[in-house]
PDB file of C-alpha atoms in Angstrom:
ATOM      1  CA  SER A1184      14.708  -2.763  32.658  1.00 44.00           C
ATOM      2  CA  VAL A1185      14.021  -1.050  29.464  1.00 46.00           C
ATOM      3  CA  GLY A1186      16.021  -0.635  26.331  1.00 49.00           C
ATOM      4  CA  THR A1187      15.074   1.497  23.512  1.00 48.00           C
ATOM      5  CA  GLY A1188      14.558   0.179  19.922  1.00 49.00           C
ATOM      6  CA  PHE A1189      13.958   2.195  16.751  1.00 50.00           C
ATOM      7  CA  SER A1190      10.436   3.253  17.474  1.00 52.00           C
ATOM      8  CA  ILE A1191       9.218   1.487  20.678  1.00 55.00           C
ATOM      9  CA  LYS A1192      10.420   0.521  24.118  1.00 62.00           C
ATOM     10  CA  LEU A1193      11.481  -3.105  24.523  1.00 62.00           C
ATOM     11  CA  HIS A1194      11.556  -4.738  28.023  1.00 72.00           C
ATOM     12  CA  LYS A1195      14.767  -6.675  28.590  1.00 79.00           C
ATOM     13  CA  THR A1196      16.095  -8.517  31.538  1.00 83.00           C
ATOM     14  CA  GLU A1197      19.070  -7.395  33.652  1.00 83.00           C
ATOM     15  CA  ASP A1198      21.004 -10.515  32.483  1.00 83.00           C
ATOM     16  CA  PHE A1199      20.424  -9.638  28.875  1.00 85.00           C
ATOM     17  CA  LEU A1200      21.571  -6.008  29.344  1.00 84.00           C
ATOM     18  CA  ARG A1201      24.678  -7.198  31.251  1.00 86.00           C
ATOM     19  CA  THR A1202      25.896  -9.010  28.179  1.00 90.00           C
ATOM     20  CA  GLN A1203      24.434  -6.715  25.592  1.00 88.00           C
ATOM     21  CA  PRO A1204      25.631  -3.195  26.393  1.00 88.00           C
ATOM     22  CA  PHE A1205      23.485  -1.511  23.844  1.00 85.00           C
ATOM     23  CA  GLY A1206      20.482  -3.592  24.494  1.00 85.00           C
ATOM     24  CA  THR A1207      19.832  -4.243  20.842  1.00 81.00           C
ATOM     25  CA  VAL A1208      18.693  -7.372  18.855  1.00 82.00           C
ATOM     26  CA  PRO A1209      19.663  -9.543  17.134  1.00 86.00           C
ATOM     27  CA  ALA A1210      21.901 -10.877  19.803  1.00 91.00           C
ATOM     28  CA  ALA A1211      24.306 -13.885  20.164  1.00 92.00           C
ATOM     29  CA  PHE A1212      26.041 -15.320  23.191  1.00 93.00           C
ATOM     30  CA  SER A1213      29.007 -17.584  24.037  1.00 92.00           C
ATOM     31  CA  PRO A1214      28.002 -21.295  25.054  1.00 92.00           C
ATOM     32  CA  ASP A1215      28.089 -20.268  28.864  1.00 93.00           C
ATOM     33  CA  GLY A1216      26.037 -17.057  28.114  1.00 90.00           C
ATOM     34  CA  GLU A1217      28.642 -14.801  29.619  1.00 91.00           C
ATOM     35  CA  ILE A1218      29.868 -13.085  26.590  1.00 92.00           C
ATOM     36  CA  GLY A1219      27.330 -11.168  24.365  1.00 93.00           C
ATOM     37  CA  ILE A1220      27.891 -10.495  20.682  1.00 93.00           C
ATOM     38  CA  PHE A1221      25.706  -7.777  19.038  1.00 89.00           C
ATOM     39  CA  GLU A1222      25.239  -6.262  15.554  1.00 87.00           C
ATOM     40  CA  SER A1223      24.099  -8.679  12.953  1.00 87.00           C
ATOM     41  CA  ASN A1224      27.254  -8.402  10.859  1.00 88.00           C
ATOM     42  CA  SER A1225      29.449  -9.276  13.990  1.00 92.00           C
ATOM     43  CA  ILE A1226      27.167 -12.249  14.562  1.00 91.00           C
ATOM     44  CA  MET A1227      27.667 -13.329  10.923  1.00 90.00           C
ATOM     45  CA  ARG A1228      31.509 -13.033  11.420  1.00 89.00           C
ATOM     46  CA  LEU A1229      31.256 -15.225  14.538  1.00 91.00           C
ATOM     47  CA  ALA A1230      29.438 -17.881  12.654  1.00 88.00           C
ATOM     48  CA  ALA A1231      32.149 -17.782   9.928  1.00 87.00           C
ATOM     49  CA  ARG A1232      34.883 -17.917  12.592  1.00 87.00           C
ATOM     50  CA  LEU A1233      33.387 -20.888  14.411  1.00 87.00           C
ATOM     51  CA  GLY A1234      33.157 -22.935  11.212  1.00 78.00           C
ATOM     52  CA  LYS A1235      36.164 -24.444   9.563  1.00 72.00           C
ATOM     53  CA  ASN A1236      35.966 -21.954   6.617  1.00 66.00           C
ATOM     54  CA  LYS A1237      36.523 -24.781   4.213  1.00 72.00           C
ATOM     55  CA  ASN A1238      34.935 -22.873   1.307  1.00 82.00           C
ATOM     56  CA  ASN A1239      36.872 -19.710   2.314  1.00 89.00           C
ATOM     57  CA  ILE A1240      33.520 -17.803   2.876  1.00 92.00           C
ATOM     58  CA  TYR A1241      35.444 -15.368   5.102  1.00 93.00           C
ATOM     59  CA  GLY A1242      38.371 -15.072   2.655  1.00 92.00           C
ATOM     60  CA  LYS A1243      41.363 -17.012   1.754  1.00 91.00           C
ATOM     61  CA  ASN A1244      43.772 -14.865   3.753  1.00 93.00           C
ATOM     62  CA  ALA A1245      43.923 -11.907   6.129  1.00 94.00           C
ATOM     63  CA  TYR A1246      43.756  -9.388   3.265  1.00 96.00           C
ATOM     64  CA  GLU A1247      40.734 -10.846   1.688  1.00 95.00           C
ATOM     65  CA  SER A1248      39.053 -11.198   5.194  1.00 94.00           C
ATOM     66  CA  SER A1249      39.774  -7.605   5.964  1.00 96.00           C
ATOM     67  CA  ARG A1250      38.379  -6.521   2.464  1.00 97.00           C
ATOM     68  CA  ILE A1251      35.259  -8.455   3.400  1.00 96.00           C
ATOM     69  CA  ASP A1252      35.070  -6.660   6.643  1.00 96.00           C
ATOM     70  CA  SER A1253      35.309  -3.447   4.800  1.00 97.00           C
ATOM     71  CA  PHE A1254      32.139  -4.235   2.858  1.00 97.00           C
ATOM     72  CA  LEU A1255      30.295  -5.465   6.032  1.00 96.00           C
ATOM     73  CA  ASP A1256      31.248  -2.254   7.772  1.00 95.00           C
ATOM     74  CA  ALA A1257      30.134  -0.094   4.906  1.00 95.00           C
ATOM     75  CA  SER A1258      26.781  -1.834   4.705  1.00 95.00           C
ATOM     76  CA  LEU A1259      26.009  -0.661   8.317  1.00 93.00           C
ATOM     77  CA  ILE A1260      25.658   2.994   7.234  1.00 93.00           C
ATOM     78  CA  PHE A1261      23.251   1.958   4.581  1.00 96.00           C
ATOM     79  CA  ALA A1262      21.433  -0.330   6.954  1.00 95.00           C
ATOM     80  CA  ARG A1263      20.976   2.311   9.536  1.00 94.00           C
ATOM     81  CA  ALA A1264      19.217   4.670   6.998  1.00 96.00           C
ATOM     82  CA  SER A1265      17.348   1.804   5.492  1.00 96.00           C
ATOM     83  CA  GLN A1266      15.921   0.678   8.843  1.00 94.00           C
ATOM     84  CA  ILE A1267      14.816   4.055   9.849  1.00 96.00           C
ATOM     85  CA  TYR A1268      13.134   4.592   6.345  1.00 96.00           C
ATOM     86  CA  LEU A1269      11.384   1.089   6.366  1.00 96.00           C
ATOM     87  CA  LEU A1270      10.135   1.511   9.907  1.00 93.00           C
ATOM     88  CA  SER A1271       8.894   5.076   9.259  1.00 93.00           C
ATOM     89  CA  ILE A1272       6.844   3.749   6.298  1.00 92.00           C
ATOM     90  CA  ARG A1273       5.283   1.133   8.544  1.00 89.00           C
ATOM     91  CA  ALA A1274       4.647   3.653  11.418  1.00 90.00           C
ATOM     92  CA  GLU A1275       3.136   6.126   8.727  1.00 89.00           C
ATOM     93  CA  SER A1276       5.663   8.691   9.875  1.00 92.00           C
ATOM     94  CA  LEU A1277       7.715   9.022   6.737  1.00 92.00           C
ATOM     95  CA  THR A1278       9.221  12.439   5.959  1.00 94.00           C
ATOM     96  CA  LYS A1279      10.941  13.795   2.932  1.00 94.00           C
ATOM     97  CA  SER A1280      14.150  13.986   5.001  1.00 97.00           C
ATOM     98  CA  ILE A1281      14.052  10.362   6.012  1.00 96.00           C
ATOM     99  CA  LYS A1282      13.401   9.255   2.476  1.00 96.00           C
ATOM    100  CA  GLN A1283      16.243  11.356   1.079  1.00 96.00           C
ATOM    101  CA  ASN A1284      18.684   9.982   3.692  1.00 97.00           C
ATOM    102  CA  ALA A1285      17.754   6.367   2.659  1.00 97.00           C
ATOM    103  CA  LYS A1286      18.147   7.318  -1.109  1.00 97.00           C
ATOM    104  CA  ASP A1287      21.621   8.932  -0.455  1.00 97.00           C
ATOM    105  CA  ALA A1288      22.663   5.823   1.583  1.00 97.00           C
ATOM    106  CA  TYR A1289      21.450   3.475  -1.072  1.00 97.00           C
ATOM    107  CA  VAL A1290      23.210   5.312  -3.839  1.00 97.00           C
ATOM    108  CA  THR A1291      26.463   5.366  -1.874  1.00 97.00           C
ATOM    109  CA  TYR A1292      26.196   1.678  -0.948  1.00 97.00           C
ATOM    110  CA  MET A1293      25.255   0.538  -4.475  1.00 97.00           C
ATOM    111  CA  ASN A1294      28.031   2.530  -6.182  1.00 97.00           C
ATOM    112  CA  GLY A1295      30.496   0.841  -3.990  1.00 97.00           C
ATOM    113  CA  ILE A1296      29.127  -2.640  -4.880  1.00 97.00           C
ATOM    114  CA  GLU A1297      28.867  -1.679  -8.559  1.00 96.00           C
ATOM    115  CA  SER A1298      32.502  -0.541  -8.483  1.00 96.00           C
ATOM    116  CA  ALA A1299      33.669  -3.725  -6.784  1.00 97.00           C
ATOM    117  CA  LEU A1300      31.950  -5.928  -9.362  1.00 96.00           C
ATOM    118  CA  ASN A1301      33.326  -3.832 -12.248  1.00 94.00           C
ATOM    119  CA  SER A1302      36.909  -3.951 -11.011  1.00 93.00           C
ATOM    120  CA  ASN A1303      36.865  -7.595  -9.828  1.00 86.00           C
ATOM    121  CA  LYS A1304      37.647 -10.202 -12.594  1.00 84.00           C
ATOM    122  CA  SER A1305      35.190 -12.541 -11.013  1.00 88.00           C
ATOM    123  CA  PRO A1306      31.430 -12.199 -10.635  1.00 92.00           C
ATOM    124  CA  TYR A1307      31.704 -11.787  -6.871  1.00 96.00           C
ATOM    125  CA  ILE A1308      32.255  -8.834  -4.623  1.00 97.00           C
ATOM    126  CA  VAL A1309      35.573 -10.147  -2.951  1.00 96.00           C
ATOM    127  CA  GLY A1310      37.881 -12.605  -4.658  1.00 90.00           C
ATOM    128  CA  ASN A1311      36.803 -15.295  -7.007  1.00 92.00           C
ATOM    129  CA  GLN A1312      34.095 -16.955  -5.012  1.00 93.00           C
ATOM    130  CA  LEU A1313      31.081 -16.235  -2.850  1.00 95.00           C
ATOM    131  CA  THR A1314      31.866 -14.771   0.545  1.00 96.00           C
ATOM    132  CA  LEU A1315      30.197 -13.013   3.457  1.00 96.00           C
ATOM    133  CA  ALA A1316      30.370  -9.776   1.527  1.00 97.00           C
ATOM    134  CA  ASP A1317      27.925 -11.283  -1.076  1.00 97.00           C
ATOM    135  CA  ILE A1318      25.758 -12.661   1.569  1.00 96.00           C
ATOM    136  CA  CYS A1319      25.504  -9.413   3.547  1.00 96.00           C
ATOM    137  CA  PHE A1320      24.795  -7.606   0.251  1.00 98.00           C
ATOM    138  CA  PHE A1321      21.896  -9.888  -0.654  1.00 98.00           C
ATOM    139  CA  CYS A1322      20.316  -9.570   2.777  1.00 96.00           C
ATOM    140  CA  GLU A1323      20.579  -5.688   2.875  1.00 97.00           C
ATOM    141  CA  TYR A1324      19.188  -5.467  -0.682  1.00 97.00           C
ATOM    142  CA  ALA A1325      16.348  -7.970   0.020  1.00 97.00           C
ATOM    143  CA  LEU A1326      15.313  -6.181   3.068  1.00 96.00           C
ATOM    144  CA  PHE A1327      15.336  -2.727   1.429  1.00 97.00           C
ATOM    145  CA  SER A1328      13.269  -4.132  -1.562  1.00 96.00           C
ATOM    146  CA  ARG A1329      10.250  -4.003   0.803  1.00 95.00           C
ATOM    147  CA  GLU A1330      10.202  -0.204   0.191  1.00 95.00           C
ATOM    148  CA  GLN A1331       8.720  -0.823  -3.329  1.00 93.00           C
ATOM    149  CA  ILE A1332       5.345  -1.707  -1.690  1.00 91.00           C
ATOM    150  CA  LYS A1333       3.174   1.358  -1.868  1.00 88.00           C
ATOM    151  CA  PRO A1334       2.333   2.605   1.684  1.00 85.00           C
ATOM    152  CA  ARG A1335      -1.282   2.401   2.824  1.00 80.00           C
ATOM    153  CA  THR A1336      -1.315   6.148   3.381  1.00 77.00           C
ATOM    154  CA  ASN A1337       0.037   7.085  -0.074  1.00 74.00           C
ATOM    155  CA  LYS A1338      -2.916   8.459  -2.037  1.00 70.00           C
ATOM    156  CA  SER A1339      -1.195   8.909  -5.358  1.00 68.00           C
ATOM    157  CA  LYS A1340      -1.638   6.276  -8.149  1.00 70.00           C
ATOM    158  CA  LYS A1341       1.951   5.467  -8.161  1.00 75.00           C
ATOM    159  CA  TRP A1342       4.411   5.031  -5.185  1.00 84.00           C
ATOM    160  CA  ASN A1343       7.741   6.704  -6.090  1.00 88.00           C
ATOM    161  CA  SER A1344       9.965   4.126  -4.529  1.00 93.00           C
ATOM    162  CA  VAL A1345      13.823   4.588  -4.335  1.00 94.00           C
ATOM    163  CA  LEU A1346      14.452   1.207  -6.157  1.00 94.00           C
ATOM    164  CA  SER A1347      12.016   1.813  -9.015  1.00 88.00           C
ATOM    165  CA  THR A1348      13.400   5.425  -9.501  1.00 88.00           C
ATOM    166  CA  LEU A1349      17.117   4.530  -9.471  1.00 92.00           C
ATOM    167  CA  ASN A1350      17.434   1.084 -10.698  1.00 85.00           C
ATOM    168  CA  LYS A1351      16.309   1.589 -14.222  1.00 77.00           C
ATOM    169  CA  ASP A1352      19.478   3.173 -15.470  1.00 81.00           C
ATOM    170  CA  ASN A1353      21.894   2.488 -12.623  1.00 90.00           C
ATOM    171  CA  PHE A1354      23.691  -0.418 -10.731  1.00 95.00           C
ATOM    172  CA  THR A1355      23.097  -2.869 -13.470  1.00 94.00           C
ATOM    173  CA  LYS A1356      25.797  -5.342 -12.221  1.00 95.00           C
ATOM    174  CA  ALA A1357      24.789  -5.022  -8.559  1.00 96.00           C
ATOM    175  CA  VAL A1358      21.159  -5.742  -9.280  1.00 96.00           C
ATOM    176  CA  SER A1359      22.211  -8.528 -11.653  1.00 96.00           C
ATOM    177  CA  HIS A1360      24.366 -10.010  -8.951  1.00 97.00           C
ATOM    178  CA  TYR A1361      21.490  -9.803  -6.492  1.00 97.00           C
ATOM    179  CA  ASN A1362      19.181 -11.600  -9.001  1.00 96.00           C
ATOM    180  CA  LYS A1363      21.868 -14.269  -9.409  1.00 97.00           C
ATOM    181  CA  LEU A1364      22.172 -14.788  -5.624  1.00 97.00           C
ATOM    182  CA  ARG A1365      18.453 -14.967  -5.309  1.00 96.00           C
ATOM    183  CA  ASN A1366      18.391 -18.062  -7.489  1.00 95.00           C
ATOM    184  CA  ILE A1367      21.004 -19.967  -5.698  1.00 96.00           C
ATOM    185  CA  PRO A1368      19.172 -22.680  -3.902  1.00 96.00           C
ATOM    186  CA  ALA A1369      20.830 -22.000  -0.504  1.00 94.00           C
ATOM    187  CA  PHE A1370      19.546 -18.323  -0.785  1.00 96.00           C
ATOM    188  CA  ALA A1371      16.230 -19.229  -1.996  1.00 96.00           C
ATOM    189  CA  LYS A1372      15.569 -21.659   0.780  1.00 95.00           C
ATOM    190  CA  ASP A1373      15.352 -18.870   3.375  1.00 94.00           C
ATOM    191  CA  SER A1374      14.288 -15.952   1.220  1.00 96.00           C
ATOM    192  CA  ASN A1375      11.798 -17.188  -1.498  1.00 95.00           C
ATOM    193  CA  GLU A1376       8.680 -16.866   0.642  1.00 95.00           C
ATOM    194  CA  TYR A1377       9.565 -13.342   1.836  1.00 95.00           C
ATOM    195  CA  LEU A1378      10.518 -12.164  -1.633  1.00 96.00           C
ATOM    196  CA  LYS A1379       7.450 -13.622  -3.385  1.00 94.00           C
ATOM    197  CA  LYS A1380       5.223 -11.727  -1.003  1.00 94.00           C
ATOM    198  CA  ILE A1381       7.057  -8.527  -2.061  1.00 94.00           C
ATOM    199  CA  ASP A1382       6.592  -9.493  -5.687  1.00 92.00           C
ATOM    200  CA  ILE A1383       2.946 -10.084  -5.342  1.00 92.00           C
ATOM    201  CA  ALA A1384       2.410  -6.800  -3.436  1.00 89.00           C
ATOM    202  CA  ILE A1385       4.289  -4.750  -6.028  1.00 87.00           C
ATOM    203  CA  SER A1386       2.347  -6.293  -8.887  1.00 83.00           C
ATOM    204  CA  SER A1387      -1.051  -6.058  -7.326  1.00 72.00           C
TER     205      SER A1387
END
């Protein structure tokens, strides 16, 4: 059977499609393989639920957990526009409309993060400690930061990236929060190599 991805056709087994109704990846499964979980944020929630939540990473109570869910759900709108934008750059099919949609989604998402950090008495997005909301924000921003790399097909001297255009005078707390998270050893362990490649590509 064939399931459709963002830009290519992906060949998947009938067993996979039986448990994954949208045929997307990443995908997770129950131990017996009978229950499929899809969407990265849902998989992240599953990992938190399976753990003992000793550090309250999924909130201290139902209200904090639901507020965290709100940020995870809001990130999906940005993620959709971000993925289409990044894939179109790679496929050399970027249009003004795709870039504008990504820019609009980025502004909306970052305004929400900035507002949360401004209104919260702690340096975290939800509550007074690091939660899934911070982890999701870090991952979405880190992924989107790839767009700062000048496309091979861009013949101008400078690539007018969304981040370089908007971050100079906007989202100061959100960007600062991202940089703080980037330096936490647990984050750096999985992201340093990826982010250093981006830093080198941008500076070259």
